[in-house]
XYZ file of C-alpha atoms in Angstrom:
651
model
C -11.769 -50.216 16.471
C -10.319 -49.390 19.879
C -11.088 -46.265 21.921
C -8.927 -45.393 24.918
C -9.902 -42.881 27.612
C -7.775 -41.876 30.550
C -9.825 -41.967 33.735
C -9.396 -38.357 34.819
C -11.412 -35.172 35.184
C -11.672 -34.715 31.433
C -13.430 -38.076 31.031
C -16.189 -36.796 33.311
C -16.375 -33.565 31.311
C -17.361 -35.452 28.172
C -19.367 -38.050 30.159
C -20.700 -35.838 32.955
C -23.646 -38.073 33.908
C -21.273 -40.879 34.896
C -19.666 -38.832 37.601
C -23.005 -37.618 38.876
C -24.464 -41.099 39.165
C -21.513 -43.124 40.337
C -18.322 -41.089 40.441
C -14.963 -41.834 38.887
C -14.115 -44.545 41.418
C -17.091 -46.799 40.630
C -15.599 -48.900 37.819
C -18.535 -51.233 37.386
C -20.920 -48.324 36.841
C -18.404 -46.699 34.499
C -18.189 -49.868 32.410
C -21.972 -50.148 32.322
C -22.488 -46.557 31.157
C -19.794 -46.776 28.511
C -21.211 -50.040 27.259
C -24.593 -48.363 26.867
C -23.136 -45.461 24.942
C -20.926 -47.453 22.579
C -23.539 -50.062 21.716
C -25.343 -49.729 18.400
C -27.868 -52.121 17.020
C -26.898 -55.664 17.876
C -23.238 -54.734 18.323
C -21.945 -54.487 21.880
C -18.493 -53.151 22.857
C -15.967 -54.954 25.010
C -14.773 -52.684 27.835
C -11.767 -53.200 30.113
C -10.015 -51.013 32.675
C -6.230 -51.149 32.962
C -3.748 -48.915 34.791
C -6.074 -45.919 34.996
C -7.368 -46.203 31.425
C -10.654 -47.514 30.121
C -10.359 -49.389 26.808
C -13.358 -49.746 24.536
C -13.209 -52.315 21.724
C -15.914 -51.869 19.104
C -16.484 -54.276 16.225
C -17.207 -51.963 13.306
C -16.247 -54.381 10.547
C -19.870 -54.649 9.451
C -20.206 -50.898 9.014
C -20.124 -49.852 5.373
C -17.540 -47.360 4.147
C -19.051 -43.994 3.240
C -15.870 -42.231 2.090
C -17.365 -40.712 -1.074
C -20.337 -39.239 0.803
C -18.037 -37.845 3.485
C -15.871 -36.113 0.857
C -18.987 -34.652 -0.722
C -20.072 -33.254 2.655
C -16.640 -31.696 3.172
C -16.794 -30.068 -0.288
C -20.177 -28.572 0.571
C -18.753 -27.207 3.818
C -15.739 -25.707 2.035
C -18.177 -23.909 -0.279
C -20.301 -22.660 2.605
C -23.226 -24.912 1.590
C -23.919 -26.145 5.109
C -27.591 -26.971 4.490
C -26.549 -29.461 1.799
C -23.836 -31.032 3.973
C -25.944 -31.479 7.111
C -28.254 -34.330 5.946
C -25.310 -36.234 4.438
C -23.466 -36.201 7.766
C -26.554 -37.229 9.705
C -26.965 -40.152 7.348
C -23.312 -41.116 7.773
C -23.636 -41.019 11.565
C -26.742 -43.201 11.417
C -24.868 -45.843 9.430
C -21.561 -45.431 11.270
C -21.885 -43.772 14.700
C -18.265 -44.606 15.566
C -16.579 -41.940 13.420
C -15.476 -38.981 15.534
C -14.963 -36.734 12.496
C -18.580 -37.067 11.372
C -19.724 -35.507 14.644
C -16.953 -32.928 14.566
C -17.870 -31.661 11.088
C -21.572 -31.642 11.946
C -20.741 -29.649 15.067
C -18.825 -27.161 12.953
C -21.866 -26.780 10.689
C -24.141 -26.013 13.631
C -21.622 -23.511 14.984
C -21.407 -21.745 11.609
C -25.221 -21.597 11.532
C -25.271 -20.009 14.996
C -26.649 -23.022 16.873
C -23.891 -23.293 19.469
C -25.764 -25.589 21.870
C -26.318 -28.228 19.201
C -22.713 -27.750 18.087
C -21.561 -28.545 21.630
C -23.673 -31.721 21.687
C -22.120 -32.939 18.431
C -18.603 -32.118 19.532
C -19.098 -33.936 22.822
C -20.081 -37.023 20.823
C -17.009 -36.508 18.655
C -14.780 -36.513 21.735
C -16.509 -39.532 23.210
C -15.487 -41.524 20.168
C -12.019 -39.936 20.072
C -10.981 -37.888 23.083
C -7.813 -36.888 21.205
C -9.637 -35.223 18.318
C -7.676 -31.970 18.357
C -10.045 -30.036 16.101
C -13.054 -30.986 18.210
C -11.219 -29.901 21.377
C -10.230 -26.617 19.746
C -13.767 -25.912 18.553
C -15.194 -26.596 22.001
C -12.727 -24.164 23.507
C -13.596 -21.536 20.903
C -17.352 -21.918 21.403
C -17.153 -21.566 25.191
C -14.738 -18.652 24.861
C -16.376 -16.674 22.053
C -20.052 -17.493 22.365
C -20.574 -18.589 25.954
C -18.083 -16.186 27.534
C -17.000 -19.096 29.729
C -13.223 -18.906 29.830
C -12.935 -21.446 32.630
C -14.627 -24.181 30.593
C -12.865 -23.094 27.407
C -9.492 -23.496 29.111
C -10.329 -27.085 30.096
C -10.718 -28.004 26.437
C -7.698 -25.958 25.374
C -5.549 -27.588 28.073
C -6.727 -31.042 27.014
C -5.828 -30.210 23.412
C -2.319 -29.226 24.513
C -1.948 -32.508 26.383
C -2.831 -34.329 23.162
C -0.444 -32.210 21.083
C 1.786 -29.849 23.075
C 3.147 -28.291 19.857
C -0.241 -27.365 18.401
C 0.423 -23.680 17.682
C -3.156 -23.137 16.521
C -4.545 -24.216 19.880
C -1.937 -22.154 21.700
C -2.903 -19.104 19.649
C -6.587 -19.707 20.401
C -5.821 -19.873 24.110
C -4.004 -16.570 23.799
C -6.987 -15.160 21.929
C -9.346 -16.187 24.714
C -7.157 -14.496 27.311
C -6.817 -11.438 25.107
C -10.587 -11.242 24.858
C -10.718 -11.117 28.648
C -8.208 -8.279 28.722
C -5.451 -10.430 30.221
C -2.658 -9.068 28.019
C 0.341 -10.383 29.922
C -0.988 -13.948 30.053
C -2.160 -13.860 26.439
C 1.183 -12.573 25.218
C 2.992 -15.568 26.718
C 0.831 -17.991 24.732
C 1.281 -16.025 21.495
C 5.041 -15.888 21.918
C 5.105 -19.628 22.616
C 3.046 -20.225 19.470
C 5.529 -18.128 17.500
C 8.404 -20.264 18.760
C 6.676 -23.317 17.307
C 5.595 -21.753 14.005
C 6.762 -18.284 13.018
C 4.609 -18.335 9.869
C 1.153 -18.482 11.449
C -0.471 -15.116 10.577
C -3.046 -15.177 13.390
C -0.261 -15.087 15.966
C 1.405 -12.041 14.425
C -1.929 -10.252 14.138
C -2.722 -10.915 17.800
C 0.723 -9.738 18.916
C 0.099 -6.589 16.876
C -3.103 -5.961 18.821
C -1.284 -6.377 22.131
C 1.587 -4.129 21.001
C -0.875 -1.394 20.047
C -2.600 -1.667 23.419
C 0.830 -1.341 25.027
C 1.412 1.749 22.831
C 4.339 0.021 21.123
C 3.203 1.254 17.728
C 6.264 0.301 15.683
C 5.977 -3.328 16.793
C 2.228 -3.273 16.210
C 2.715 -1.998 12.661
C 5.387 -4.561 11.853
C 3.293 -7.450 13.183
C 0.295 -6.401 11.126
C 2.439 -6.288 7.984
C 3.899 -9.730 8.676
C 0.386 -11.104 9.187
C -0.764 -9.626 5.863
C 2.207 -11.132 4.033
C 1.369 -14.578 5.403
C -2.300 -14.415 4.401
C -4.111 -14.899 1.131
C -5.860 -11.756 -0.199
C -9.248 -13.448 0.093
C -8.752 -14.163 3.814
C -10.629 -11.996 6.292
C -7.463 -11.854 8.390
C -5.712 -10.239 5.419
C -8.221 -7.392 5.442
C -8.065 -7.099 9.229
C -4.260 -6.989 9.167
C -4.175 -4.216 6.598
C -6.813 -2.248 8.458
C -4.649 -2.537 11.543
C -1.563 -1.481 9.567
C -3.252 1.673 8.274
C -4.661 2.651 11.654
C -1.371 2.134 13.481
C 0.777 3.835 10.820
C -1.514 6.859 10.814
C -1.135 7.092 14.581
C 2.651 6.899 14.276
C 2.732 9.659 11.665
C 0.397 11.890 13.701
C 2.322 11.417 16.940
C 5.843 11.671 15.487
C 6.162 14.685 13.221
C 9.923 15.015 13.608
C 12.665 12.439 13.334
C 16.426 12.663 13.697
C 16.921 10.195 10.838
C 16.652 12.828 8.132
C 19.022 15.282 9.791
C 21.637 12.649 10.528
C 21.543 11.310 6.970
C 21.665 14.838 5.559
C 24.826 15.655 7.510
C 26.425 12.426 6.314
C 25.729 13.400 2.706
C 27.115 16.886 3.231
C 30.370 15.321 4.341
C 30.367 12.895 1.385
C 29.731 15.500 -1.311
C 31.487 18.439 0.377
C 28.457 20.636 -0.228
C 25.828 22.054 2.054
C 22.280 20.679 1.685
C 19.567 23.143 2.564
C 16.056 22.055 3.511
C 13.522 24.654 2.387
C 9.834 24.685 3.248
C 8.033 25.498 -0.002
C 4.297 25.081 -0.443
C 4.524 26.226 -4.079
C 6.243 23.171 -5.523
C 4.131 20.765 -7.575
C 5.211 17.671 -5.622
C 5.534 17.040 -1.890
C 9.346 17.108 -2.089
C 11.979 17.708 -4.750
C 15.725 18.071 -4.782
C 17.605 20.590 -6.897
C 21.146 19.430 -7.527
C 23.538 22.330 -7.170
C 25.307 21.520 -10.447
C 22.049 21.669 -12.404
C 21.082 25.098 -11.110
C 24.469 26.817 -10.825
C 24.115 26.883 -7.038
C 26.753 26.429 -4.374
C 24.597 24.021 -2.402
C 21.905 21.435 -2.982
C 18.364 22.581 -2.241
C 15.708 20.163 -1.043
C 12.281 21.756 -1.147
C 9.323 20.203 0.639
C 5.759 20.861 1.707
C 5.748 20.755 5.527
C 2.012 20.049 5.676
C 2.384 16.708 3.877
C 1.717 13.918 6.450
C 4.538 11.567 5.423
C 7.026 14.250 4.471
C 9.839 12.664 6.504
C 9.856 9.663 4.193
C 9.715 11.813 1.068
C 12.609 13.996 2.195
C 14.662 10.905 2.969
C 13.734 9.506 -0.451
C 15.180 12.578 -2.159
C 18.308 12.449 -0.001
C 18.904 8.791 -0.862
C 18.580 9.738 -4.541
C 21.260 12.365 -3.972
C 23.380 9.729 -2.234
C 23.148 7.478 -5.299
C 24.339 10.358 -7.472
C 27.187 11.141 -5.089
C 28.389 7.534 -5.124
C 28.145 7.373 -8.916
C 30.105 10.633 -9.247
C 32.890 9.246 -7.084
C 33.264 6.392 -9.571
C 32.825 8.810 -12.512
C 29.888 6.782 -13.822
C 26.974 9.104 -13.155
C 24.588 9.736 -16.031
C 22.268 12.614 -16.830
C 18.746 12.041 -18.122
C 18.086 14.557 -20.918
C 15.273 15.193 -23.353
C 15.289 17.777 -26.129
C 13.097 19.047 -28.953
C 13.978 16.071 -31.152
C 12.861 13.680 -28.427
C 9.670 15.681 -28.088
C 9.004 15.488 -31.830
C 9.453 11.719 -31.733
C 6.899 11.575 -28.951
C 4.390 13.834 -30.715
C 4.709 11.727 -33.837
C 3.866 8.602 -31.825
C 0.618 10.141 -30.505
C -0.414 11.826 -33.751
C -3.800 10.114 -33.770
C -4.549 11.427 -30.278
C -3.697 14.985 -31.286
C -5.967 14.657 -34.335
C -8.779 13.364 -32.132
C -8.446 16.289 -29.733
C -8.412 18.721 -32.636
C -11.610 17.220 -34.067
C -13.232 17.638 -30.661
C -12.570 21.372 -30.929
C -9.905 21.517 -28.217
C -7.784 24.684 -28.457
C -4.170 24.355 -29.599
C -2.861 25.704 -26.304
C -4.803 23.119 -24.340
C -3.584 20.338 -26.633
C -0.021 21.604 -26.227
C -0.324 21.536 -22.459
C -1.855 18.066 -22.525
C 0.805 16.554 -24.788
C 3.530 18.264 -22.787
C 2.142 16.706 -19.610
C 2.080 13.268 -21.276
C 5.655 13.653 -22.483
C 6.974 14.751 -19.117
C 4.868 12.155 -17.311
C 6.156 9.151 -19.232
C 9.748 10.394 -19.017
C 9.281 10.820 -15.294
C 8.228 7.173 -15.038
C 11.011 5.955 -17.319
C 13.641 7.627 -15.160
C 12.235 7.306 -11.661
C 10.542 3.910 -11.487
C 13.721 1.774 -11.505
C 15.657 4.191 -9.292
C 12.822 4.414 -6.783
C 12.886 0.649 -6.281
C 16.492 0.814 -5.072
C 15.705 3.857 -2.931
C 12.677 2.311 -1.230
C 14.487 -0.946 -0.570
C 17.280 0.935 1.150
C 14.841 2.944 3.274
C 12.868 -0.183 4.202
C 15.915 -2.180 5.245
C 18.048 0.504 6.883
C 15.403 2.767 8.447
C 12.667 0.518 9.902
C 11.495 3.419 12.079
C 10.152 5.070 8.929
C 8.367 2.042 7.491
C 4.956 3.298 8.573
C 5.625 6.621 6.788
C 6.843 4.697 3.765
C 3.796 2.422 3.849
C 1.360 5.346 3.658
C 3.469 7.415 1.280
C 3.899 4.767 -1.415
C 0.272 3.725 -1.041
C -0.819 7.287 -1.861
C 1.521 7.361 -4.857
C 0.149 4.060 -6.166
C -3.433 5.266 -5.773
C -2.575 8.294 -7.904
C -1.144 5.934 -10.525
C -4.298 3.824 -10.481
C -6.465 6.870 -11.130
C -4.170 8.023 -13.924
C -4.460 4.804 -15.955
C -8.020 3.709 -15.164
C -10.056 6.921 -15.096
C -12.732 6.597 -17.844
C -12.452 10.250 -18.873
C -8.697 9.920 -19.269
C -9.030 6.750 -21.308
C -11.437 8.400 -23.751
C -8.664 10.495 -25.302
C -5.363 9.193 -23.963
C -3.095 7.172 -26.289
C -3.913 3.525 -25.549
C -0.368 2.295 -26.096
C 1.115 4.972 -23.854
C -1.402 4.255 -21.085
C -0.487 0.566 -21.244
C 3.227 1.305 -20.882
C 2.578 3.735 -18.070
C 0.495 1.055 -16.376
C 3.400 -1.398 -16.582
C 5.674 1.038 -14.754
C 2.959 1.557 -12.143
C 2.521 -2.185 -11.756
C 6.245 -2.614 -11.081
C 5.889 -0.171 -8.184
C 2.769 -1.964 -6.940
C 4.464 -5.372 -7.070
C 7.439 -4.009 -5.151
C 5.044 -2.541 -2.582
C 3.494 -5.986 -2.211
C 6.944 -7.471 -1.560
C 7.678 -4.844 1.090
C 4.333 -4.671 2.875
C 2.203 -7.618 1.733
C -0.496 -5.367 0.276
C -1.458 -6.386 -3.276
C -2.902 -3.471 -5.273
C -2.188 -4.812 -8.753
C -5.790 -5.825 -9.487
C -6.906 -2.210 -9.073
C -4.924 -1.304 -12.195
C -7.115 -3.715 -14.212
C -4.045 -5.010 -16.064
C -4.078 -7.321 -19.020
C -2.192 -10.618 -18.524
C 0.516 -9.295 -20.825
C 0.955 -6.076 -18.829
C 1.155 -7.965 -15.554
C 3.606 -10.478 -16.994
C 5.894 -7.707 -18.283
C 5.864 -5.875 -14.972
C 6.803 -9.095 -13.162
C 9.717 -9.579 -15.554
C 10.938 -6.048 -14.834
C 10.723 -6.589 -11.080
C 12.598 -9.871 -11.436
C 15.411 -8.077 -13.296
C 15.555 -5.528 -10.510
C 15.626 -8.253 -7.841
C 18.655 -9.816 -9.506
C 20.547 -6.517 -9.647
C 19.789 -5.334 -6.123
C 21.665 -8.278 -4.633
C 24.916 -6.562 -5.566
C 24.081 -2.867 -5.860
C 26.859 -0.939 -7.593
C 26.960 2.830 -8.233
C 24.869 3.827 -11.282
C 23.549 0.279 -11.832
C 20.033 1.708 -11.693
C 20.610 3.416 -15.057
C 20.894 -0.002 -16.680
C 17.277 -0.642 -15.797
C 16.260 2.818 -16.991
C 17.728 2.030 -20.417
C 16.695 -1.613 -20.647
C 13.071 -1.137 -19.644
C 12.614 1.840 -21.934
C 14.067 -0.167 -24.813
C 11.729 -3.105 -24.148
C 8.742 -0.749 -24.112
C 10.036 1.187 -27.156
C 10.268 4.422 -25.191
C 14.004 4.927 -25.613
C 13.573 7.588 -28.325
C 12.129 10.065 -25.855
C 15.310 10.741 -23.878
C 19.039 10.175 -23.707
C 21.358 9.142 -20.910
C 24.752 10.838 -21.165
C 27.895 10.812 -19.080
C 27.758 13.665 -16.600
C 31.525 14.178 -16.757
C 31.469 14.526 -20.536
C 28.431 16.792 -20.446
C 29.974 19.081 -17.831
C 33.219 19.277 -19.774
C 31.363 20.397 -22.864
C 29.145 22.837 -20.962
C 31.481 24.434 -18.462
C 30.078 27.051 -16.104
C 26.504 26.411 -17.211
C 23.492 24.716 -15.784
C 21.596 22.081 -17.700
C 20.409 23.595 -20.980
C 16.829 24.634 -21.583
C 16.114 21.369 -23.355
C 16.228 19.596 -20.006
C 14.424 22.262 -17.984
C 10.658 22.107 -17.979
C 8.088 24.803 -17.309
C 7.872 23.883 -13.658
C 11.536 24.783 -13.144
C 11.130 28.008 -15.069
C 8.068 28.924 -13.055
C 9.802 28.171 -9.782
C 12.855 30.238 -10.683
C 10.627 33.176 -11.536
C 8.785 32.913 -8.234
C 12.077 32.660 -6.360
C 13.420 35.765 -8.105
C 10.329 37.651 -6.991
C 11.129 36.896 -3.396
C 14.610 38.326 -3.937
C 14.081 41.434 -6.026
C 10.752 42.464 -4.492
C 7.974 44.236 -6.402
C 8.023 43.604 -10.134
C 7.027 46.795 -11.926
C 6.495 45.006 -15.232
C 3.789 42.940 -13.565
C 2.321 46.084 -11.978
C 2.025 47.738 -15.387
C 0.350 44.694 -16.942
C -2.028 44.442 -13.960
C -3.219 47.994 -14.541
C -3.797 47.062 -18.182
C -5.766 43.985 -17.082
C -7.928 45.948 -14.639
C -8.801 48.392 -17.423
C -9.556 45.539 -19.855
C -11.886 43.753 -17.433
C -13.622 46.811 -15.936
C -16.772 46.641 -18.137
C -16.797 42.866 -18.647
C -19.341 40.518 -17.027
C -18.302 38.108 -14.302
C -19.075 35.138 -16.533
C -16.783 36.378 -19.297
C -13.985 37.175 -16.858
C -14.365 33.693 -15.364
C -14.147 32.173 -18.841
C -10.835 33.959 -19.447
C -9.587 32.990 -15.963
C -10.235 29.313 -16.605
C -8.596 29.423 -20.047
C -5.459 31.008 -18.605
C -5.356 28.367 -15.853
C -5.572 25.584 -18.431
C -2.887 27.212 -20.547
C -0.610 27.462 -17.537
C -1.214 23.986 -16.177
C 2.550 23.359 -16.229
C 3.554 26.944 -15.492
C 4.480 29.990 -17.581
C 7.928 30.972 -18.792
C 8.800 34.616 -18.366
C 11.143 34.600 -21.356
C 8.342 33.724 -23.799
C 6.425 36.373 -25.740
C 3.935 34.398 -27.820
C 1.208 33.206 -25.471
C -2.272 33.560 -26.984
C -5.836 33.207 -25.685
C -8.870 32.384 -27.812
C -11.005 34.478 -25.450
C -8.780 37.534 -26.070
C -8.178 37.287 -29.828
C -5.488 39.110 -31.818
C -3.298 39.573 -28.763
C 0.053 38.084 -27.844
C 1.124 37.898 -24.234
C 4.589 37.925 -22.760
C 5.302 35.772 -19.750
C 4.836 38.647 -17.298
C 1.707 39.902 -19.038
C -0.033 36.501 -19.007
C 0.823 36.140 -15.316
C -0.663 39.587 -14.597
C -3.888 38.719 -16.437
C -3.875 35.354 -14.653
C -3.836 37.027 -11.248
C -6.348 39.799 -12.031
C -8.911 37.522 -13.741
C -9.008 35.211 -10.729
C -8.975 38.145 -8.306
C -12.101 39.548 -9.968
C -14.017 36.393 -10.891
C -12.845 33.740 -8.425
C -11.323 35.591 -5.457
C -11.898 32.712 -3.028
C -9.724 30.476 -5.219
C -6.906 32.970 -5.761
C -4.670 31.720 -2.899
C -4.507 28.294 -4.558
C -2.702 29.809 -7.564
C 0.219 30.639 -5.265
C 1.255 33.616 -7.386
C 3.536 35.991 -5.427
C 1.831 39.191 -6.618
C -0.001 40.585 -3.594
C 2.300 43.604 -3.364
C 2.141 44.191 -7.110
C -1.651 44.105 -6.991
C -1.808 46.732 -4.224
C 0.350 49.096 -6.275
C -1.520 48.341 -9.508
C -4.954 48.862 -7.958
C -3.867 52.213 -6.482
C -2.623 53.355 -9.900
C -5.807 52.095 -11.573
C -8.062 53.811 -9.038
C -6.224 57.134 -9.405
C -6.479 56.925 -13.174
C -10.266 56.540 -12.987
C -10.872 59.560 -10.784
């Protein structure tokens, strides 16, 4: 074998004693020292000096090949079994001291074990046998930079590595990392950007640029770099975890520091022009979700109403999400292809029939009919919500991601929160005890589609947290693939094709119908959507809104007086029991046009909508006053009047 060294400063870095004893200009001493080093056993090297290079010829033909043992040592290292690999490498070096890689791997083992001095010794030997061993040069630079805090020496090895391979992006990134560690941001950034020019798919470079961008307070760039790094990593990589940690920290800073954005207002005004209707943004802490849009046509209103909770951290994204949904409807209406998603009593009966065994189980457990009704109603509305929204939301989120990059950090946190809620819904042990297994599986598939899409957008894979079966994961991937094909040429109302197709595949298509909006409107002129499509939440909201308009409700006042009289001699525990039962009964809201509400704790009594609301308020006022504000019932004025009347009556 032939070893070639250039006679320069680097030669005397890896053979420092030569320079000390004789200097670089004493060729005879140089030859003598190299001959001593490269001799082993009876074998002596032949050394010549030509044109500034020293050439070492070593006869290693008698050295046995140890390829199988070397591979075994590498496998041990890959598995983190350094103690097993170490003696194999020492044995290999004893038999064949000419192999640079043997020393390099042994040096890596010592470094991993924390013995940096011995690692340096091995790596020096590695470079003596092959001064162009890029990995050995890189490791030497890393050790002096990270463990010795000697940037000057580290740079000598990094520079030598770049001379060997000027396009080694890994070395360039490591140089940048060393400078970054010293707080030299400007210099470090140049190396990282150069590395990116060579290889744009090296995650370490993007991660490092994200760190610099954050230090420069360029948070949008920092967030984007951390996401790119995560996408380029494997989930088991430590850099993957570090990148996501960085993404969360930076996005939270962006959201905290930028509460307002002009994006929403500008898009809203565009939609107003497109649909020729005003869109009103209304702060409303009483709605069940963070944001919801009420289409004017569905509520007999002259304008669209978008209600939102201002306290929600990522509300800007959620408002924009609702506006994009409205935009889809507007575009579909222009082409006369918009569809309405409806469910009626027949759809509900089909659903109840499919979960008959669950209802029987709940009944056997002694659960009250009202509670079972509320539970099954929530299941019915929940699965229909997923059927309708999951495909549409994919198109919406893609549009937001691609056209509004300024909101990606909001989107990142917002969808993450939504997915976490989905995970809890389909994996919670208490839920799984009674929930219909088949329905949970189908709900999980819809959730997995969202999680897979989130992974595509942000590189964060949450699918394992759903604990999916292979079949569930396979089906969700098929659905996402169908979506990916359609999104390439998005046409108005195309999202409804996925709503229908996915529901049919999952045998959920009996729980709703999609009808032409034009035909429906023609048949139901001057009316809002019929009661069959309006759930308790809408009814409850409309009641609350009417209270704000008409003021004090005397019907509620009268029922409150009745409630105060009923509870006046009752213990706190009994009142609390009634309060909790009413809360469970009204989990999805109460309808004021109903007159047949019943409570097992108040037998032989039927309650109208207003009466049950009055008892709701008074029971919590008396038994759980600290929790009353959370009910968000607009009856403070009614209570003042009712209590005055009650007090006068007891004088």
